[in-house]
PDB file of C-alpha atoms and ligand atoms in Angstrom:
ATOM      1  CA  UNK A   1      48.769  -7.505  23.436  1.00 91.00           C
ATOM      2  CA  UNK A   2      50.990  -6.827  21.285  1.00 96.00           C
ATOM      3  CA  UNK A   3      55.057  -6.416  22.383  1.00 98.00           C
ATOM      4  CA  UNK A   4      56.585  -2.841  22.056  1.00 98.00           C
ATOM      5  CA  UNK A   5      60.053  -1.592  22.224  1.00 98.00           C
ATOM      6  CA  UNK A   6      58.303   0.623  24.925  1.00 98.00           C
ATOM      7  CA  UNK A   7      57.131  -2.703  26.805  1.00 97.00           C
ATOM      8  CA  UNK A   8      60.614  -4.237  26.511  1.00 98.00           C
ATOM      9  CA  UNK A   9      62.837  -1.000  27.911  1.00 98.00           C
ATOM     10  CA  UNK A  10      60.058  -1.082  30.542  1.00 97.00           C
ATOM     11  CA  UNK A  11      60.675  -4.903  31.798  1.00 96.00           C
ATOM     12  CA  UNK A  12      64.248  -3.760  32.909  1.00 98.00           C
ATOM     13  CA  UNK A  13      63.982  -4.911  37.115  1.00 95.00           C
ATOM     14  CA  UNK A  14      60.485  -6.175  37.094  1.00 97.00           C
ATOM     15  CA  UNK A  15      60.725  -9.566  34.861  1.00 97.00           C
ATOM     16  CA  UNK A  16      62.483 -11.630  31.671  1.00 98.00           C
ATOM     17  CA  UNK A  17      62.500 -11.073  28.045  1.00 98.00           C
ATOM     18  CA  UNK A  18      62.365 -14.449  26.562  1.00 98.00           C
ATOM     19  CA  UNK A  19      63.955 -14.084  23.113  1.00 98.00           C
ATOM     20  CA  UNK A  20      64.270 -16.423  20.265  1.00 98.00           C
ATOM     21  CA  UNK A  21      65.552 -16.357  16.461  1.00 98.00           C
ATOM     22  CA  UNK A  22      63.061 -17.161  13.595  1.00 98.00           C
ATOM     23  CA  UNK A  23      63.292 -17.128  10.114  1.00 98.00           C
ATOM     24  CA  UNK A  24      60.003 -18.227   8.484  1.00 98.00           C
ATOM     25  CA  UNK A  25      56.040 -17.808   8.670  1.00 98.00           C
ATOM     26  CA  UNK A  26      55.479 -21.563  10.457  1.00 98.00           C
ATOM     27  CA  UNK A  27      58.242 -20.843  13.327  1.00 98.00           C
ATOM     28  CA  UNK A  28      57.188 -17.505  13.926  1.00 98.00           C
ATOM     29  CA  UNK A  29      53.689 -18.487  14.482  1.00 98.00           C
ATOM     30  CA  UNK A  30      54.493 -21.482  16.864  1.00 98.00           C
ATOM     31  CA  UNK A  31      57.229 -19.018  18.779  1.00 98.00           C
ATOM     32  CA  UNK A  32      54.628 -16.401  18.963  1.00 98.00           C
ATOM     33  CA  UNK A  33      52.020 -18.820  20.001  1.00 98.00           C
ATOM     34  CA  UNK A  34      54.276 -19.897  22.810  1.00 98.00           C
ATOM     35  CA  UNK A  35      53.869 -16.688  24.170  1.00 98.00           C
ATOM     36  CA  UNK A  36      58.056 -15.274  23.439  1.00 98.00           C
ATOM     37  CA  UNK A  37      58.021 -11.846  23.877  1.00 96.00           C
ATOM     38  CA  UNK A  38      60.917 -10.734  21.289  1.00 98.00           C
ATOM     39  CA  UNK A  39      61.784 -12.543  17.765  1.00 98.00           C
ATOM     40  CA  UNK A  40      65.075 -12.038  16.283  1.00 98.00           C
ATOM     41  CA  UNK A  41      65.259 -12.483  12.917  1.00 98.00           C
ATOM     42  CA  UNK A  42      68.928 -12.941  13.024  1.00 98.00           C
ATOM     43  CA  UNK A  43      71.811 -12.502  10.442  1.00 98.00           C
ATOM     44  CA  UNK A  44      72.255 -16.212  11.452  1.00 98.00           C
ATOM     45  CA  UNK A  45      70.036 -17.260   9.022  1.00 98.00           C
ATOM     46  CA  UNK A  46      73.139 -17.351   6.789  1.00 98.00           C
ATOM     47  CA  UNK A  47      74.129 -20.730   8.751  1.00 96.00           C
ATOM     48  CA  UNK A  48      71.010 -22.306   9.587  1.00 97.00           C
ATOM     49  CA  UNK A  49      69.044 -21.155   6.650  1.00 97.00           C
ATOM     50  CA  UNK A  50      71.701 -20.786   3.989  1.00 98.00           C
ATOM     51  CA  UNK A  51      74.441 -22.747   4.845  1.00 96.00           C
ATOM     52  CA  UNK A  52      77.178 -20.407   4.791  1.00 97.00           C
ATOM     53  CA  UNK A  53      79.471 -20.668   7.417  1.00 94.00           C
ATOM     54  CA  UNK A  54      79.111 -17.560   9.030  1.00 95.00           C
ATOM     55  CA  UNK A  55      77.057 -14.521   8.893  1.00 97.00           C
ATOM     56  CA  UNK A  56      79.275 -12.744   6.970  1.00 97.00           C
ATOM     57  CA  UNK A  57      77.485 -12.916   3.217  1.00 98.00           C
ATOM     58  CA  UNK A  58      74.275 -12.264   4.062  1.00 98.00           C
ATOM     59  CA  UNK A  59      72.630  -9.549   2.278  1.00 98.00           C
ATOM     60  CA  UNK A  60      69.784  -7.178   2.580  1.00 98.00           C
ATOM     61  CA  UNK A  61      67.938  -8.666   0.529  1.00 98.00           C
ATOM     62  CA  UNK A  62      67.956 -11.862   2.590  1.00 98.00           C
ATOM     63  CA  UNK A  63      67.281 -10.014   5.711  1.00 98.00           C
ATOM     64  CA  UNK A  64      63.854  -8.612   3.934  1.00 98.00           C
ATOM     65  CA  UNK A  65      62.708 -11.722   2.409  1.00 98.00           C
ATOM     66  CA  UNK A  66      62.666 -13.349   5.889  1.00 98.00           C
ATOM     67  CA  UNK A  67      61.544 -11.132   7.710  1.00 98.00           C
ATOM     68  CA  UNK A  68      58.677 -10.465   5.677  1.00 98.00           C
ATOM     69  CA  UNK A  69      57.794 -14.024   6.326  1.00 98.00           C
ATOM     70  CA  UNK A  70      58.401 -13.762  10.406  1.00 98.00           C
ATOM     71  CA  UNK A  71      56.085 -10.343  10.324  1.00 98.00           C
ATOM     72  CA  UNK A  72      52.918 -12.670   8.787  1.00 98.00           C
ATOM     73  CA  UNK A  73      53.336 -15.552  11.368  1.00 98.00           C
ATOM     74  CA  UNK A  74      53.992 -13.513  14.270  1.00 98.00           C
ATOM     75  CA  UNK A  75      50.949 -10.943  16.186  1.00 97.00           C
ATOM     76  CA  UNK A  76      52.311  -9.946  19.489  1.00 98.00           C
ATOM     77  CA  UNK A  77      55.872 -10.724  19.225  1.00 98.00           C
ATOM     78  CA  UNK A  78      58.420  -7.749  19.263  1.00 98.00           C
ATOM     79  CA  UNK A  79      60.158  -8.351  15.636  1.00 98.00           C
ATOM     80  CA  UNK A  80      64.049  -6.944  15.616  1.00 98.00           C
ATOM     81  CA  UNK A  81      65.087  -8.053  12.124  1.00 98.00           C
ATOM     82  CA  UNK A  82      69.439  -8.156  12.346  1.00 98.00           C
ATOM     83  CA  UNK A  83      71.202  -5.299  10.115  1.00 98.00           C
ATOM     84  CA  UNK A  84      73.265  -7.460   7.839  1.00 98.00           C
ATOM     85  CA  UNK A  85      77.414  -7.208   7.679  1.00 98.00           C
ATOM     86  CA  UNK A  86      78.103  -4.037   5.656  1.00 98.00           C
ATOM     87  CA  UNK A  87      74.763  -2.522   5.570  1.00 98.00           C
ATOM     88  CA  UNK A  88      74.920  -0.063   8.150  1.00 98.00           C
ATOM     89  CA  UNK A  89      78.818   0.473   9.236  1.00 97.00           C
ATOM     90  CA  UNK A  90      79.414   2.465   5.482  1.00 97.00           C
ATOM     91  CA  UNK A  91      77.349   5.735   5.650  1.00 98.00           C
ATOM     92  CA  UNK A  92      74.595   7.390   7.801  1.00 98.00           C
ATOM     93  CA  UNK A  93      72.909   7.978   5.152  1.00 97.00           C
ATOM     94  CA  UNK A  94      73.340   3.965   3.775  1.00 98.00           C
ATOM     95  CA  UNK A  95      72.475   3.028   7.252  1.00 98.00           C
ATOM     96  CA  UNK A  96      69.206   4.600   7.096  1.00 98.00           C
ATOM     97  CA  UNK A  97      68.256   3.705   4.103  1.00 98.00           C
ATOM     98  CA  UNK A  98      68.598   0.006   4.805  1.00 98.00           C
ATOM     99  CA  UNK A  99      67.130   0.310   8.414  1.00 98.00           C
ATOM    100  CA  UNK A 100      64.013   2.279   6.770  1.00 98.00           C
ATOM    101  CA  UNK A 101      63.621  -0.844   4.565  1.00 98.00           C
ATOM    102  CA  UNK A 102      63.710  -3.357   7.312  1.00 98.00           C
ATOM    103  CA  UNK A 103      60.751  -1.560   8.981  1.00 98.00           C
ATOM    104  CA  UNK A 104      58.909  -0.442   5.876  1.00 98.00           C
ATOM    105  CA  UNK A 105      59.164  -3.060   3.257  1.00 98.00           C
ATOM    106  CA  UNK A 106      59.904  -6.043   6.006  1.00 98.00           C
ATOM    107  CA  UNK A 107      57.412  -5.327   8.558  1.00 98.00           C
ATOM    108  CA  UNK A 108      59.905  -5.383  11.596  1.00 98.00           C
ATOM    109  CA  UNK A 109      59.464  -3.092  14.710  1.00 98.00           C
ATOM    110  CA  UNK A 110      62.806  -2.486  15.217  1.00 98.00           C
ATOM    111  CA  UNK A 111      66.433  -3.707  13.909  1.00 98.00           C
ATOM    112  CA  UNK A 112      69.502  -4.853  15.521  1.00 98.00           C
ATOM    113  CA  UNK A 113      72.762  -3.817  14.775  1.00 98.00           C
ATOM    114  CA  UNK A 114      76.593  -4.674  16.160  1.00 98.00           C
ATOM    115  CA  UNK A 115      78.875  -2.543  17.780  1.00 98.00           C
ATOM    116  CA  UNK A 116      80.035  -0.791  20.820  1.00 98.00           C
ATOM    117  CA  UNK A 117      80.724   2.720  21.260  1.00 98.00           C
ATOM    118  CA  UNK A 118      82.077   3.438  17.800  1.00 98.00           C
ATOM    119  CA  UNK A 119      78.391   2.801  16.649  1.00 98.00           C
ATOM    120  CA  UNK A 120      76.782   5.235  18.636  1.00 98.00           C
ATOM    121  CA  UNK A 121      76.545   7.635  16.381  1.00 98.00           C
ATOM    122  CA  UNK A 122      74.201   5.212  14.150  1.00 98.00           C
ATOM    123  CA  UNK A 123      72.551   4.739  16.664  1.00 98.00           C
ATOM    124  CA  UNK A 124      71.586   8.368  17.329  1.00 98.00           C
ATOM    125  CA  UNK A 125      71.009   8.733  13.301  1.00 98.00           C
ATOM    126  CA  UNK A 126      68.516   5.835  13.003  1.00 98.00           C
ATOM    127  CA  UNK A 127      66.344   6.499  16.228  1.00 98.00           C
ATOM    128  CA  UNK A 128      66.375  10.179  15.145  1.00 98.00           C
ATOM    129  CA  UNK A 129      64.987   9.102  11.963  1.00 98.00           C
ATOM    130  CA  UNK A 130      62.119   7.176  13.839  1.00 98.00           C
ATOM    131  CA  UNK A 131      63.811   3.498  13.870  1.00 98.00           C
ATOM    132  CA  UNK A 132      64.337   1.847  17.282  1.00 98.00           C
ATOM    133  CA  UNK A 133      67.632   0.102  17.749  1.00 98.00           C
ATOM    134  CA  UNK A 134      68.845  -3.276  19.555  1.00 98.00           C
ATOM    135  CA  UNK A 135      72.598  -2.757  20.311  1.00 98.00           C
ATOM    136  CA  UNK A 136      74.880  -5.751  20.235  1.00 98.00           C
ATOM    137  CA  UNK A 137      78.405  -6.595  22.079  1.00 98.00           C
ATOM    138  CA  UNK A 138      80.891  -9.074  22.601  1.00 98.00           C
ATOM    139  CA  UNK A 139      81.124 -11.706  20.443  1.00 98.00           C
ATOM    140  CA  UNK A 140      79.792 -10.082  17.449  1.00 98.00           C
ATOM    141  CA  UNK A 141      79.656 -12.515  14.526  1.00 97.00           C
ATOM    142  CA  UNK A 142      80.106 -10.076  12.021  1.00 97.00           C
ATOM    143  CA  UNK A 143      83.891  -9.332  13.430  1.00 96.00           C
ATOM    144  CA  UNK A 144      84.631 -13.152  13.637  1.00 94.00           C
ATOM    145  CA  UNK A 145      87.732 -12.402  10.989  1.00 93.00           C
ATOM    146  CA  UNK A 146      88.566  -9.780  13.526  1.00 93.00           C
ATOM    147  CA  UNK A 147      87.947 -12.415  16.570  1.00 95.00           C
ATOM    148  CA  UNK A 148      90.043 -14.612  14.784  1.00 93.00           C
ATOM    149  CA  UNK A 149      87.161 -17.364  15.507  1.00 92.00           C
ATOM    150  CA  UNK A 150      83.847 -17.380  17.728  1.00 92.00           C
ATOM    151  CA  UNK A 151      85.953 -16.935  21.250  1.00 94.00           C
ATOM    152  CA  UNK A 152      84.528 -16.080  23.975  1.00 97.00           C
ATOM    153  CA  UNK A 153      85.024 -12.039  24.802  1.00 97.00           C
ATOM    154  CA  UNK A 154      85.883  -9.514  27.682  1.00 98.00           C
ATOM    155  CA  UNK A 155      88.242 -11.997  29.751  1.00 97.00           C
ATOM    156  CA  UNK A 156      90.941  -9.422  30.102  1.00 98.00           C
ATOM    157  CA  UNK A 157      90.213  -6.499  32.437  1.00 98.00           C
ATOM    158  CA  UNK A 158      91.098  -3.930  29.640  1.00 98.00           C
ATOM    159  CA  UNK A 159      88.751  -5.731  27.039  1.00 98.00           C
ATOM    160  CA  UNK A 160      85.971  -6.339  30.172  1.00 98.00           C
ATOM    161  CA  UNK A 161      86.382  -2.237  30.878  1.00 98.00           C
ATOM    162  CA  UNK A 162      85.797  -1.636  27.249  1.00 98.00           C
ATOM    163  CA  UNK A 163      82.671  -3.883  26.711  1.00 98.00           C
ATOM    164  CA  UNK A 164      81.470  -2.198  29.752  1.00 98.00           C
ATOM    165  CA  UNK A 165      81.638   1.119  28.125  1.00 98.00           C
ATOM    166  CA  UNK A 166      81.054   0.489  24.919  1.00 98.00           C
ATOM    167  CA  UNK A 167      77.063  -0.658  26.905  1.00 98.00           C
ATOM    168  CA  UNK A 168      77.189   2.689  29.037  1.00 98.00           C
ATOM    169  CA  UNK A 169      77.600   4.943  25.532  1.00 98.00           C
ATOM    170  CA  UNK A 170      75.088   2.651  23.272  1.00 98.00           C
ATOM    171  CA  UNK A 171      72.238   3.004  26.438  1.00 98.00           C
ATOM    172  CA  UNK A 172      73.288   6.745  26.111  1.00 98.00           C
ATOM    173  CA  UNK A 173      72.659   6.328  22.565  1.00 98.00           C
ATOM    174  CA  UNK A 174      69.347   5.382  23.172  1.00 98.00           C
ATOM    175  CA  UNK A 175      69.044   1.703  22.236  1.00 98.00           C
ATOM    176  CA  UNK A 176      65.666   0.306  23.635  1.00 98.00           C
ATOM    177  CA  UNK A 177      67.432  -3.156  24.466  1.00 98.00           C
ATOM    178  CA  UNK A 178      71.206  -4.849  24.365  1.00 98.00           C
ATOM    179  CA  UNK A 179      72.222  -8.034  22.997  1.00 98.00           C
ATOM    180  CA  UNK A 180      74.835  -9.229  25.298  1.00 98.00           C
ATOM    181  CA  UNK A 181      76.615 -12.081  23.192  1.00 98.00           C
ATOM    182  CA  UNK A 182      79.613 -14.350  24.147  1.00 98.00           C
ATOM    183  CA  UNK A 183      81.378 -12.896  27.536  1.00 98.00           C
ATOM    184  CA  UNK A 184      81.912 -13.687  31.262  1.00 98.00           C
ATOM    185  CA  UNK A 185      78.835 -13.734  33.564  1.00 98.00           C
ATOM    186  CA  UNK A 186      80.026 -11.616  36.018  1.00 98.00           C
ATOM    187  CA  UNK A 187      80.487  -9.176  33.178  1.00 98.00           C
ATOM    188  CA  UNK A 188      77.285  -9.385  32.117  1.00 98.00           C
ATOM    189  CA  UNK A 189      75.838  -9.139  35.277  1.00 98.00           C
ATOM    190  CA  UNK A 190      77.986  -6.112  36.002  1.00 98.00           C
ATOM    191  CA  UNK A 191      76.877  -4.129  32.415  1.00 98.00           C
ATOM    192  CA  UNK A 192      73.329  -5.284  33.185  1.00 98.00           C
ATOM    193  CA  UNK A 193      73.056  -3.358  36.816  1.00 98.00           C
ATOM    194  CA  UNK A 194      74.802  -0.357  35.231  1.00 98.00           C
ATOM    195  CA  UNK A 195      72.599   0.454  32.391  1.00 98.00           C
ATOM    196  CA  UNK A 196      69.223   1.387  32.436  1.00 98.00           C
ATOM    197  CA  UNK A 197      67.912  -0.341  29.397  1.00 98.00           C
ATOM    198  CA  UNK A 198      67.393  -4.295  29.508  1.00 98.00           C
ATOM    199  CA  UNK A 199      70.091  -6.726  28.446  1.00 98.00           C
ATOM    200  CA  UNK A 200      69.480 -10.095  26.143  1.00 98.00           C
ATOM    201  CA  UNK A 201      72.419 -12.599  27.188  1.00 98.00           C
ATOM    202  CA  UNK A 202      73.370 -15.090  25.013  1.00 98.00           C
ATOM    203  CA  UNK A 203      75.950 -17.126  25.827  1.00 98.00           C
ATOM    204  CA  UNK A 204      76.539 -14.684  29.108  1.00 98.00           C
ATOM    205  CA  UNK A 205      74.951 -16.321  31.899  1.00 98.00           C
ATOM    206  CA  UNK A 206      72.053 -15.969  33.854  1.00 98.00           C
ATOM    207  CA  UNK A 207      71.725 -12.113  35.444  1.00 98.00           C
ATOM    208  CA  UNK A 208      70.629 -10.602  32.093  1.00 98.00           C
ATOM    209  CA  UNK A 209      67.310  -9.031  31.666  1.00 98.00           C
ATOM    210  CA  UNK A 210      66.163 -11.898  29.301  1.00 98.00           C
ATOM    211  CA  UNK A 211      67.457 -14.608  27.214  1.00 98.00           C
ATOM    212  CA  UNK A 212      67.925 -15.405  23.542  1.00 98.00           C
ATOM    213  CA  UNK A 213      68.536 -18.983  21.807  1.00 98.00           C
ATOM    214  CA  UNK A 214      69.163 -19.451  18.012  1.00 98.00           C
ATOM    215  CA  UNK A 215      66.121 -21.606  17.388  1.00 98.00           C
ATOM    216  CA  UNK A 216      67.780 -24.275  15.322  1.00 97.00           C
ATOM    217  CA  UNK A 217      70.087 -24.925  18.145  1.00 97.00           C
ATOM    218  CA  UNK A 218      67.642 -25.466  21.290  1.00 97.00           C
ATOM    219  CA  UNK A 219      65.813 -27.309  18.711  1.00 97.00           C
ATOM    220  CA  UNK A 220      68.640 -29.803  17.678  1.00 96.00           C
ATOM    221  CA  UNK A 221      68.083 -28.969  14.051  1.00 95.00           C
ATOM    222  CA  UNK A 222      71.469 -27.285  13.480  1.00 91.00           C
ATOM    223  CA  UNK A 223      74.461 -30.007  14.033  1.00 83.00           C
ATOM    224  CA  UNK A 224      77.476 -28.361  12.449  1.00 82.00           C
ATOM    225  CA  UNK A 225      78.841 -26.883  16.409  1.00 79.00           C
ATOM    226  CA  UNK A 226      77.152 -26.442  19.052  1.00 83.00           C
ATOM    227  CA  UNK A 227      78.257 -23.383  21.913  1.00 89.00           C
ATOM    228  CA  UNK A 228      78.822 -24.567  25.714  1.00 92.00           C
ATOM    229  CA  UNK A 229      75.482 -22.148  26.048  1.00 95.00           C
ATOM    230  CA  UNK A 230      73.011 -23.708  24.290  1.00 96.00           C
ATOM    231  CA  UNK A 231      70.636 -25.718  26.112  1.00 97.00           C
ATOM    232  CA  UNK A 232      68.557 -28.700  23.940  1.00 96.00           C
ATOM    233  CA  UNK A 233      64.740 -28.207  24.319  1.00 97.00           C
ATOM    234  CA  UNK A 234      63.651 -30.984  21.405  1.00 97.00           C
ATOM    235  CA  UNK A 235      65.974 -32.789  19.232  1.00 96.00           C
ATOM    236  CA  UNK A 236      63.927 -32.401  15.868  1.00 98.00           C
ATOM    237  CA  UNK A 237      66.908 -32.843  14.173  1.00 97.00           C
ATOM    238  CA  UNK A 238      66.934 -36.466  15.089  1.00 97.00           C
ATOM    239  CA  UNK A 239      62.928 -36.527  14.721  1.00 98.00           C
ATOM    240  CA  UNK A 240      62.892 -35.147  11.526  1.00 98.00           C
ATOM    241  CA  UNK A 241      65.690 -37.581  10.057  1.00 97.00           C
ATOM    242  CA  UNK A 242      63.836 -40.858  11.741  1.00 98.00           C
ATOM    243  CA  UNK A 243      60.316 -39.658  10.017  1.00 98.00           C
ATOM    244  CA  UNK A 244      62.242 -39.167   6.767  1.00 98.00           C
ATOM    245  CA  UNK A 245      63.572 -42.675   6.815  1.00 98.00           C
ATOM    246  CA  UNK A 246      60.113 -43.887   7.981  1.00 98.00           C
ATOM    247  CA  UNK A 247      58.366 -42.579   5.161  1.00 98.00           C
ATOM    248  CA  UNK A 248      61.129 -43.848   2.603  1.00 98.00           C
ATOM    249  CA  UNK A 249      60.885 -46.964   3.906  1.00 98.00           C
ATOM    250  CA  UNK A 250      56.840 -47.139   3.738  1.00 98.00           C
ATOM    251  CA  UNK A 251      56.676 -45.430  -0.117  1.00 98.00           C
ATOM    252  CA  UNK A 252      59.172 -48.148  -0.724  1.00 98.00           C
ATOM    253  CA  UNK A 253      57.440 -51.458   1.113  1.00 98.00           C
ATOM    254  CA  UNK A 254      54.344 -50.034  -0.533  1.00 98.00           C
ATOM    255  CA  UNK A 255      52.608 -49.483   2.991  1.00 98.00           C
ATOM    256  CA  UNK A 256      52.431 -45.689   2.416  1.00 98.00           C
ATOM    257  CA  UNK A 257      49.377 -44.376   1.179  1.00 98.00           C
ATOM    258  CA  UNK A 258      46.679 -46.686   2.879  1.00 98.00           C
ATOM    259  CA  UNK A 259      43.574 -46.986   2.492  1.00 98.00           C
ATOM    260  CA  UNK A 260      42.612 -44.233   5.047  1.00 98.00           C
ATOM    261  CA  UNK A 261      45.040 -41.645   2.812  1.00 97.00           C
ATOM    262  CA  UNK A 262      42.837 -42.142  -0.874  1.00 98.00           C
ATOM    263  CA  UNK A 263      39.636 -40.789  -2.529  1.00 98.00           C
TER     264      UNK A 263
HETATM  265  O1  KIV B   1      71.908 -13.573  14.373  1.00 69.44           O
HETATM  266  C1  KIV B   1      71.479 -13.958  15.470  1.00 69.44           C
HETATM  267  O2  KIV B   1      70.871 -15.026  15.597  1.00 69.44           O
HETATM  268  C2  KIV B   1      71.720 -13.109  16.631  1.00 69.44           C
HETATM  269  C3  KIV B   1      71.424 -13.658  17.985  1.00 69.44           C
HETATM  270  C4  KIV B   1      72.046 -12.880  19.052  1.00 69.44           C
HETATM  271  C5  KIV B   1      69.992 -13.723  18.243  1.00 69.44           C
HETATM  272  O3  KIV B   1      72.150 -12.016  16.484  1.00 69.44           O
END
C-alpha cells in the first residue's frame, strides 16, 4: 500500500518512520523494496551526487531531474523531494511555483523545506495551494555559512527554547512531518512529545518518531566526513573499489571474458 502524508502524520505514538535519501531509479527501487516507508530525495545530492561541497548550489533543476528518477523506482514509498537553497525563501509566489513543479513535473508527494518559525508562513501558502510540507530544524545545511560549519545546534538554553518553538509554530503551520537535524537528544525528545505531528531525527538521537540516514553514508559510499550519527550498514564503498580493481586486473591478465561470457 502505498505511503501517504496522511499515513505518516498518523504513525505519530503508534510506530517508526524509517526514512532514507535516494537519488536515482536503481536505489529507489531497492529502498522501496526494503520496505522504507519515506524517501528523501535530499538537497544532498549536491555532495554525494555532484560533488559540491555543500548543498548550497543545487538548483531546481537538479532537484527535478532526480526526483523524476526516484518517482519511477519507487511504488509505495512516501517521496519528499528537498526544496533547493533559494527556491522557496524569495517570494510566495516563487515558492509555489517551484513546489508545484516538484509535485507536478517530478512526481513527488510532498517537498521538504528548511526553517523554523520565520517559514511558517510558506508553509501555510504551499499547503493552501494543495502541496504537503516536511519542515526542517537545527542544523539546516542550507544556513551552514550562517552556522559557520555543520555544528551541532540548540546546546544553549536560549537557542534549545527557540528550536523548540520554531517546531510548535511549523506543526501549527500544518507540516505533515519534521525533520529534526543536528541537536541534543533530550531536545529532540522534548520537541517530539510536544508536537502533534511526527518527528524524523537525524543526527538527534533515538526518541524521534522515525529515523533518516543519507544513503551514501550508511552505505560507506560517501568518504569525504562522516557525522558521529551515522551508523555503517554495508561498506560498498570498499566493495565497489575491490570489484573495480578485480575486473582491471582480469581485462588486463586476459582472464576476463571467459568462455562462459561469449556467443
Ligand atoms: O538533504 C538531505 O539529505 C536531507 C536529510 C535530512 C535527509 O535533508
Amino acid at each position: 500500500m502505498k505511503w501517504t502524508v496522511d499515513r505518516v502524520r498518523k504513525i505519530k505514538g503508534k510506530g517508526k518512520i524509517v526514512s532514507l535519501t535516494a537519488y536515482d531509479y536503481s536505489t529507489a527501487q531497492l529502498v522501496d523494496a526494503a520496505g522504507i516507508n519515506l524517501i528523501i530525495v535530499g538537497d544532498s545530492l549536491g555532495m554525494t551526487m555532484l560533488g559540491y561541497d555543500s548543498t548550497i548550489p543545487v538548483t531546481m533543476e537538479d532537484m527535478i531531474h532526480h526526483s523524476r528518477a526516484v518517482a519511477r523506482g519507487a511504488e509505495s514509498a512516501l517521496i519528499v523531494a528537498d526544496m533547493p537553497f533559494l527556491s522557496y525563501q524569495v517570494t510566495l509566489d516563487q515558492a509555489v511555483d517551484n513546489a508545484g513543479r516538484l509535485i507536478k513535473e517530478a512526481g513527488a508527494d510532498a517537498v521538504k523545506i528548511e526553517g523554523g518559525a520565520f517559514r511558517a508562513e510558506t508553509v501555510r501558502h504551499l499547503i493552501a495551494n494543495g502541496i504537503p510540507v516536511m519542515g526542517h530544524i537545527g542544523l539546516t545545511p542550507q544556513s551552514v555559512r550562517a552556522f559557520g560549519g555543520y555544528k551541532v545546534q540548540g546546546k544553549s538554553d536560549a537557542a534549545a527554547d527557540q528550536l523548540k518553538s520554531d517546531a510548535l509554530a511549523l506543526a501549527d503551520a500544518g507540516i505533515f512531518s519534521l525533520v529534526l537535524e543536528g541537536m541534543p537528544a533530550a531536545l529532540a525528545a522534548d520537541i517530539t512529545a510536544s508536537i502533534d505531528v511526527p518527528t524524523v531525527g537525524i543526527g538527534a538521537g533515538p526518541e524521534c518518531d522515525g529515523q533518516v540516514l543519507v544513503v551514501h553514508d550508511m552505505l560507506g559510499m560517501f568518504s569525504k566526513f562522516t557525522p558521529k550519527f551515522v551508523k555503517r550498514y554495508a561498506e560498498l564503498g570498499e566493495a565497489m573499489r575491490n570489484a573495480f580493481a578485480a575486473y582491471k586486473q582480469e581485462v588486463e591478465d586476459g582472464t576476463f571474458p571467459a568462455d562462459e561470457h561469449c556467443y
